[in-house]
């Protein structure tokens, strides 16, 4: 049974709409973070969120819309001012009013966006990232690297279809000095949400290739160039992330950035080795660097040639002077040596004459003393012979034989021990007068 107090949903929503329009007729500036932002048919649809400051837990959510009539004005101004497109994670200050539609529900309608608030938040985030990089001690690491003198093997991180990549390669190939460069592309996303991870992946591939090939190998790289051409200048948020900055800052090969924006430096630009504005400027940098090296070598060659020529001229002049002075010097030296030789000859002749006179005197003295010394030596030796003769006579065995002694010999050798004789041995006994021969017989055991 129908109750008169019952109302339809449309009627209820109409009442709610009237209440909201009556109670909230004004517009409000509201701070929020975008959790989603998309366009459809020229309108912009946003999902707003507010997080707890301590644990990042969402504490409020709402939907917002910006109709095409407003969005066509707000968007270009916001992007020109901030250099960024609206994207998830961005903090914004929106001017909104409440709207409730019977069929579509409640929504905040955006009539304006303050870009200065977003700029402030972006600057705060950038400063926080810069502070953290400096605390880690890696902010200036790339600046400490040096481009190799012959920087010709280039790893390029860019979109494969980007016009800037083609301009970069053409600029290197058509350089007016005929320098040869070898480039290899490592494709990456250079616009949108995938920029950070895509560039990090490309850097990892380059690092792996260099580690496998070794330093100064034909397949290693002298420098890395990150270039971007043809993309929207407003979509630069992917180059302002901590993870990408840390990877670039710690990379062991010099990194040159040319991501095509003039207004502000991205954090990627700040931590890279060298920042230029465009891909063609990056190519010009590499060409100019190699030209400077070649000029320095040419200058060193010129200075070396000049020094060698100057040195040769000096030495030739010295040689000419010496060759002219040599005959005169030789004549002087010859005269000096001839005089010296003459002096030495005179001294030698005098020394020889004096030596002859001295030795002749010695010889005369010896001749005078020689007979006396000879007679004295003969008397001495004669006396010594007499003493030897007397001693020999005293040892003559014939004298002992005359005194009654005898000598017994066997085979011409004197026998001193009877134990050396054996029965049957023939022995000879010499006496003072005569010789007796005997034969040894065994002794009688019965005779004591």
Coordinates of N, CA, C and O in Angstrom, one line a residue, residues 332-425:
X332 N 146.9 23.9 -32.1 CA 147.3 24.3 -30.7 C 147.6 23.0 -29.9 O 148.7 22.9 -29.2
X333 N 146.7 22.1 -30.0 CA 146.9 20.8 -29.2 C 148.1 20.1 -29.7 O 148.9 19.5 -28.9
X334 N 148.3 20.0 -31.0 CA 149.4 19.3 -31.6 C 150.7 19.9 -31.1 O 151.7 19.2 -30.7
X335 N 150.8 21.3 -31.2 CA 152.0 22.0 -30.7 C 152.3 21.7 -29.2 O 153.4 21.4 -28.8
X336 N 151.2 21.7 -28.4 CA 151.4 21.5 -27.0 C 151.9 20.0 -26.8 O 152.8 19.8 -25.9
X337 N 151.3 19.1 -27.5 CA 151.7 17.7 -27.3 C 153.1 17.4 -27.8 O 153.9 16.6 -27.2
X338 N 153.5 18.0 -28.9 CA 154.8 17.9 -29.4 C 155.8 18.4 -28.4 O 156.9 17.8 -28.2
X339 N 155.5 19.6 -27.8 CA 156.4 20.1 -26.8 C 156.5 19.2 -25.6 O 157.6 19.0 -25.1
X340 N 155.4 18.7 -25.3 CA 155.4 17.8 -24.1 C 156.2 16.5 -24.4 O 157.0 16.0 -23.5
X341 N 156.0 16.0 -25.6 CA 156.7 14.8 -26.0 C 158.2 15.0 -26.0 O 159.0 14.2 -25.6
X342 N 158.6 16.2 -26.5 CA 160.0 16.6 -26.6 C 160.6 16.6 -25.2 O 161.7 16.2 -24.9
X343 N 159.8 17.3 -24.3 CA 160.3 17.4 -22.9 C 160.5 16.0 -22.3 O 161.5 15.7 -21.6
X344 N 159.4 15.1 -22.5 CA 159.5 13.8 -22.0 C 160.7 13.0 -22.6 O 161.3 12.2 -21.9
X345 N 160.9 13.2 -23.9 CA 162.1 12.5 -24.5 C 163.4 12.9 -23.9 O 164.3 12.1 -23.6
X346 N 163.5 14.2 -23.7 CA 164.8 14.7 -23.1 C 164.9 14.2 -21.6 O 166.0 13.8 -21.3
X347 N 163.8 14.2 -20.9 CA 163.9 13.7 -19.5 C 164.2 12.2 -19.5 O 164.9 11.7 -18.7
X348 N 163.6 11.5 -20.5 CA 163.9 10.0 -20.6 C 165.3 9.7 -20.9 O 166.0 8.8 -20.3
X349 N 165.9 10.5 -21.9 CA 167.3 10.2 -22.3 C 168.2 10.5 -21.1 O 169.1 9.8 -20.7
X350 N 167.9 11.7 -20.4 CA 168.7 12.0 -19.2 C 168.6 10.9 -18.1 O 169.6 10.6 -17.5
X351 N 167.3 10.4 -17.9 CA 167.1 9.4 -16.9 C 167.9 8.1 -17.3 O 168.4 7.4 -16.4
X352 N 167.9 7.8 -18.5 CA 168.5 6.5 -19.0 C 170.1 6.7 -18.8 O 170.7 5.8 -18.3
X353 N 170.6 7.8 -19.2 CA 172.0 8.1 -19.0 C 172.4 8.0 -17.5 O 173.4 7.4 -17.1
X354 N 171.6 8.6 -16.7 CA 171.9 8.6 -15.3 C 171.8 7.2 -14.7 O 172.6 6.8 -13.9
X355 N 170.8 6.4 -15.2 CA 170.7 5.1 -14.8 C 171.9 4.2 -15.2 O 172.3 3.4 -14.4
X356 N 172.3 4.5 -16.4 CA 173.5 3.7 -16.9 C 174.7 4.0 -16.0 O 175.5 3.1 -15.6
X357 N 174.9 5.3 -15.7 CA 176.1 5.7 -14.9 C 176.0 5.1 -13.5 O 177.0 4.5 -13.0
X358 N 174.8 5.1 -12.9 CA 174.6 4.6 -11.6 C 174.8 3.1 -11.6 O 175.5 2.6 -10.7
X359 N 174.2 2.4 -12.6 CA 174.4 0.9 -12.6 C 175.8 0.5 -12.9 O 176.3 -0.5 -12.4
X360 N 176.5 1.3 -13.8 CA 177.9 1.0 -14.1 C 178.8 1.2 -12.8 O 179.7 0.3 -12.6
X361 N 178.5 2.1 -12.0 CA 179.2 2.3 -10.8 C 179.0 1.1 -9.8 O 179.9 0.6 -9.2
X362 N 177.7 0.6 -9.8 CA 177.4 -0.5 -9.0 C 178.1 -1.8 -9.5 O 178.6 -2.6 -8.7
X363 N 178.1 -1.9 -10.8 CA 178.8 -3.1 -11.4 C 180.3 -3.0 -11.1 O 180.9 -4.0 -10.7
X364 N 180.9 -1.8 -11.2 CA 182.4 -1.7 -10.8 C 182.6 -2.1 -9.4 O 183.6 -2.8 -9.1
X365 N 181.7 -1.6 -8.5 CA 181.9 -1.9 -7.1 C 181.8 -3.4 -6.9 O 182.5 -4.0 -6.1
X366 N 180.8 -4.1 -7.6 CA 180.6 -5.5 -7.4 C 181.8 -6.3 -8.0 O 182.3 -7.3 -7.4
X367 N 182.4 -5.8 -9.1 CA 183.5 -6.5 -9.7 C 184.7 -6.4 -8.7 O 185.5 -7.4 -8.6
X368 N 184.8 -5.3 -8.0 CA 185.9 -5.2 -7.0 C 185.7 -6.1 -5.8 O 186.7 -6.7 -5.3
X369 N 184.5 -6.3 -5.4 CA 184.2 -7.1 -4.2 C 184.0 -8.5 -4.5 O 184.1 -9.4 -3.7
X370 N 183.8 -8.9 -5.8 CA 183.5 -10.3 -6.2 C 184.6 -11.2 -5.8 O 184.3 -12.3 -5.2
X371 N 185.9 -11.0 -6.1 CA 186.9 -12.0 -5.7 C 187.0 -12.2 -4.2 O 187.1 -13.3 -3.8
X372 N 186.9 -11.1 -3.5 CA 186.9 -11.3 -2.0 C 185.7 -12.1 -1.5 O 185.9 -13.1 -0.7
X373 N 184.6 -11.8 -2.1 CA 183.4 -12.5 -1.6 C 183.5 -14.0 -2.1 O 183.0 -14.9 -1.4
X374 N 184.1 -14.2 -3.3 CA 184.2 -15.6 -3.8 C 185.1 -16.4 -2.9 O 184.8 -17.6 -2.6
X375 N 186.3 -15.8 -2.6 CA 187.2 -16.6 -1.7 C 186.6 -16.9 -0.4 O 186.8 -18.0 0.2
X376 N 185.9 -15.9 0.2 CA 185.3 -16.1 1.5 C 184.2 -17.2 1.4 O 184.1 -18.0 2.3
X377 N 183.4 -17.2 0.3 CA 182.4 -18.3 0.2 C 183.0 -19.6 0.0 O 182.5 -20.7 0.5
X378 N 184.2 -19.7 -0.8 CA 184.9 -21.0 -1.0 C 185.4 -21.5 0.3 O 185.3 -22.8 0.6
X379 N 186.0 -20.7 1.1 CA 186.5 -21.1 2.4 C 185.4 -21.6 3.3 O 185.6 -22.6 4.0
X380 N 184.3 -20.9 3.3 CA 183.2 -21.4 4.1 C 182.7 -22.7 3.7 O 182.4 -23.6 4.5
X381 N 182.5 -22.9 2.4 CA 182.0 -24.2 1.9 C 183.0 -25.3 2.1 O 182.6 -26.5 2.4
X382 N 184.3 -25.0 2.0 CA 185.3 -26.0 2.2 C 185.3 -26.5 3.6 O 185.4 -27.7 3.9
X383 N 185.2 -25.6 4.5 CA 185.1 -26.0 6.0 C 183.9 -26.8 6.2 O 183.9 -27.8 7.0
X384 N 182.7 -26.4 5.6 CA 181.5 -27.2 5.8 C 181.6 -28.6 5.3 O 181.2 -29.6 5.9
X385 N 182.4 -28.8 4.1 CA 182.6 -30.1 3.5 C 183.5 -30.9 4.4 O 183.3 -32.2 4.6
X386 N 184.5 -30.3 5.1 CA 185.3 -31.0 6.0 C 184.5 -31.6 7.1 O 184.7 -32.7 7.6
X387 N 183.7 -30.8 7.7 CA 182.8 -31.2 8.8 C 182.0 -32.4 8.4 O 181.8 -33.4 9.1
X388 N 181.4 -32.3 7.2 CA 180.5 -33.4 6.7 C 181.3 -34.7 6.5 O 180.9 -35.8 6.8
X389 N 182.6 -34.5 6.0 CA 183.4 -35.7 5.7 C 183.8 -36.4 7.0 O 183.7 -37.6 7.1
X390 N 184.1 -35.5 8.1 CA 184.5 -36.1 9.4 C 183.3 -36.9 10.0 O 183.4 -37.9 10.5
X391 N 182.1 -36.3 9.8 CA 180.9 -36.9 10.3 C 180.6 -38.2 9.6 O 180.2 -39.2 10.1
X392 N 180.8 -38.2 8.2 CA 180.6 -39.4 7.4 C 181.5 -40.5 7.8 O 181.2 -41.7 7.9
X393 N 182.8 -40.1 8.1 CA 183.8 -41.1 8.5 C 183.4 -41.7 9.8 O 183.6 -42.9 10.0
X394 N 182.9 -40.9 10.7 CA 182.5 -41.4 12.0 C 181.3 -42.4 11.9 O 181.1 -43.3 12.7
X395 N 180.6 -42.3 10.8 CA 179.4 -43.2 10.6 C 179.8 -44.4 9.7 O 178.9 -45.2 9.4
X396 N 181.0 -44.5 9.3 CA 181.4 -45.6 8.4 C 181.3 -46.9 9.1 O 182.0 -47.1 10.1
X397 N 180.6 -47.9 8.6 CA 180.4 -49.2 9.3 C 181.7 -50.0 9.3 O 181.8 -50.9 10.2
X398 N 182.6 -49.7 8.4 CA 183.9 -50.5 8.5 C 184.6 -50.3 9.7 O 185.4 -51.1 10.2
X399 N 184.5 -49.1 10.3 CA 185.1 -48.8 11.5 C 184.5 -49.7 12.6 O 185.3 -50.1 13.5
X400 N 183.2 -49.8 12.6 CA 182.6 -50.7 13.6 C 183.0 -52.1 13.4 O 183.2 -52.9 14.4
X401 N 183.2 -52.6 12.2 CA 183.6 -54.0 12.0 C 185.0 -54.2 12.5 O 185.3 -55.3 13.1
X402 N 185.9 -53.2 12.3 CA 187.2 -53.4 12.8 C 187.3 -53.4 14.3 O 188.2 -54.0 14.9
X403 N 186.2 -53.0 15.0 CA 186.2 -53.0 16.4 C 185.6 -54.3 16.9 O 185.3 -54.5 18.1
X404 N 185.3 -55.3 16.0 CA 184.8 -56.6 16.4 C 183.3 -56.8 16.2 O 182.7 -57.8 16.4
X405 N 182.6 -55.8 15.7 CA 181.2 -55.9 15.3 C 181.0 -56.6 14.0 O 182.0 -56.6 13.2
X406 N 179.8 -57.1 13.7 CA 179.5 -57.7 12.4 C 178.1 -57.3 12.0 O 177.3 -56.8 12.8
X407 N 177.8 -57.4 10.7 CA 176.5 -57.1 10.2 C 175.9 -58.3 9.4 O 176.6 -58.9 8.6
X408 N 174.7 -58.6 9.8 CA 174.0 -59.8 9.1 C 173.0 -59.2 8.2 O 172.2 -58.3 8.6
X409 N 173.0 -59.7 7.0 CA 172.1 -59.2 6.0 C 171.4 -60.3 5.2 O 171.9 -61.4 5.2
X410 N 170.2 -60.1 4.8 CA 169.5 -61.0 4.0 C 169.0 -60.3 2.7 O 168.3 -59.3 2.9
X411 N 169.3 -60.8 1.6 CA 169.0 -60.1 0.4 C 169.5 -58.7 0.3 O 168.8 -57.8 -0.2
X412 N 170.7 -58.5 0.9 CA 171.3 -57.1 0.8 C 170.8 -56.2 1.9 O 171.2 -55.0 1.9
X413 N 169.8 -56.6 2.7 CA 169.2 -55.7 3.7 C 169.6 -56.1 5.1 O 169.7 -57.4 5.4
X414 N 170.0 -55.2 6.0 CA 170.5 -55.5 7.4 C 169.3 -56.1 8.1 O 168.2 -55.5 8.1
X415 N 169.6 -57.2 8.9 CA 168.6 -57.8 9.8 C 168.7 -57.2 11.2 O 169.8 -57.3 11.8
X416 N 167.6 -56.7 11.7 CA 167.6 -56.1 13.0 C 166.8 -56.9 14.0 O 166.8 -56.7 15.2
X417 N 165.9 -57.8 13.4 CA 165.1 -58.6 14.3 C 165.1 -60.1 13.8 O 164.8 -60.3 12.7
X418 N 165.4 -61.0 14.8 CA 165.6 -62.4 14.4 C 164.2 -63.0 14.0 O 164.1 -64.0 13.3
X419 N 163.2 -62.4 14.5 CA 161.8 -62.9 14.2 C 161.5 -62.8 12.8 O 160.5 -63.5 12.3
X420 N 162.2 -62.0 12.0 CA 161.9 -61.9 10.6 C 162.5 -63.0 9.7 O 162.3 -63.1 8.6
X421 N 163.4 -63.8 10.4 CA 164.0 -65.0 9.7 C 163.2 -66.2 9.8 O 162.5 -66.4 10.9
X422 N 163.3 -67.1 8.8 CA 162.6 -68.4 8.8 C 163.6 -69.5 8.5 O 164.6 -69.2 7.8
X423 N 163.3 -70.7 8.9 CA 164.2 -71.8 8.6 C 164.4 -71.9 7.1 O 163.4 -71.8 6.3
X424 N 165.6 -72.1 6.7 CA 166.0 -72.2 5.3 C 166.4 -71.0 4.7 O 166.9 -71.0 3.5
X425 N 166.2 -69.8 5.3 CA 166.6 -68.5 4.8 C 168.2 -68.4 4.8 O 168.9 -68.9 5.7

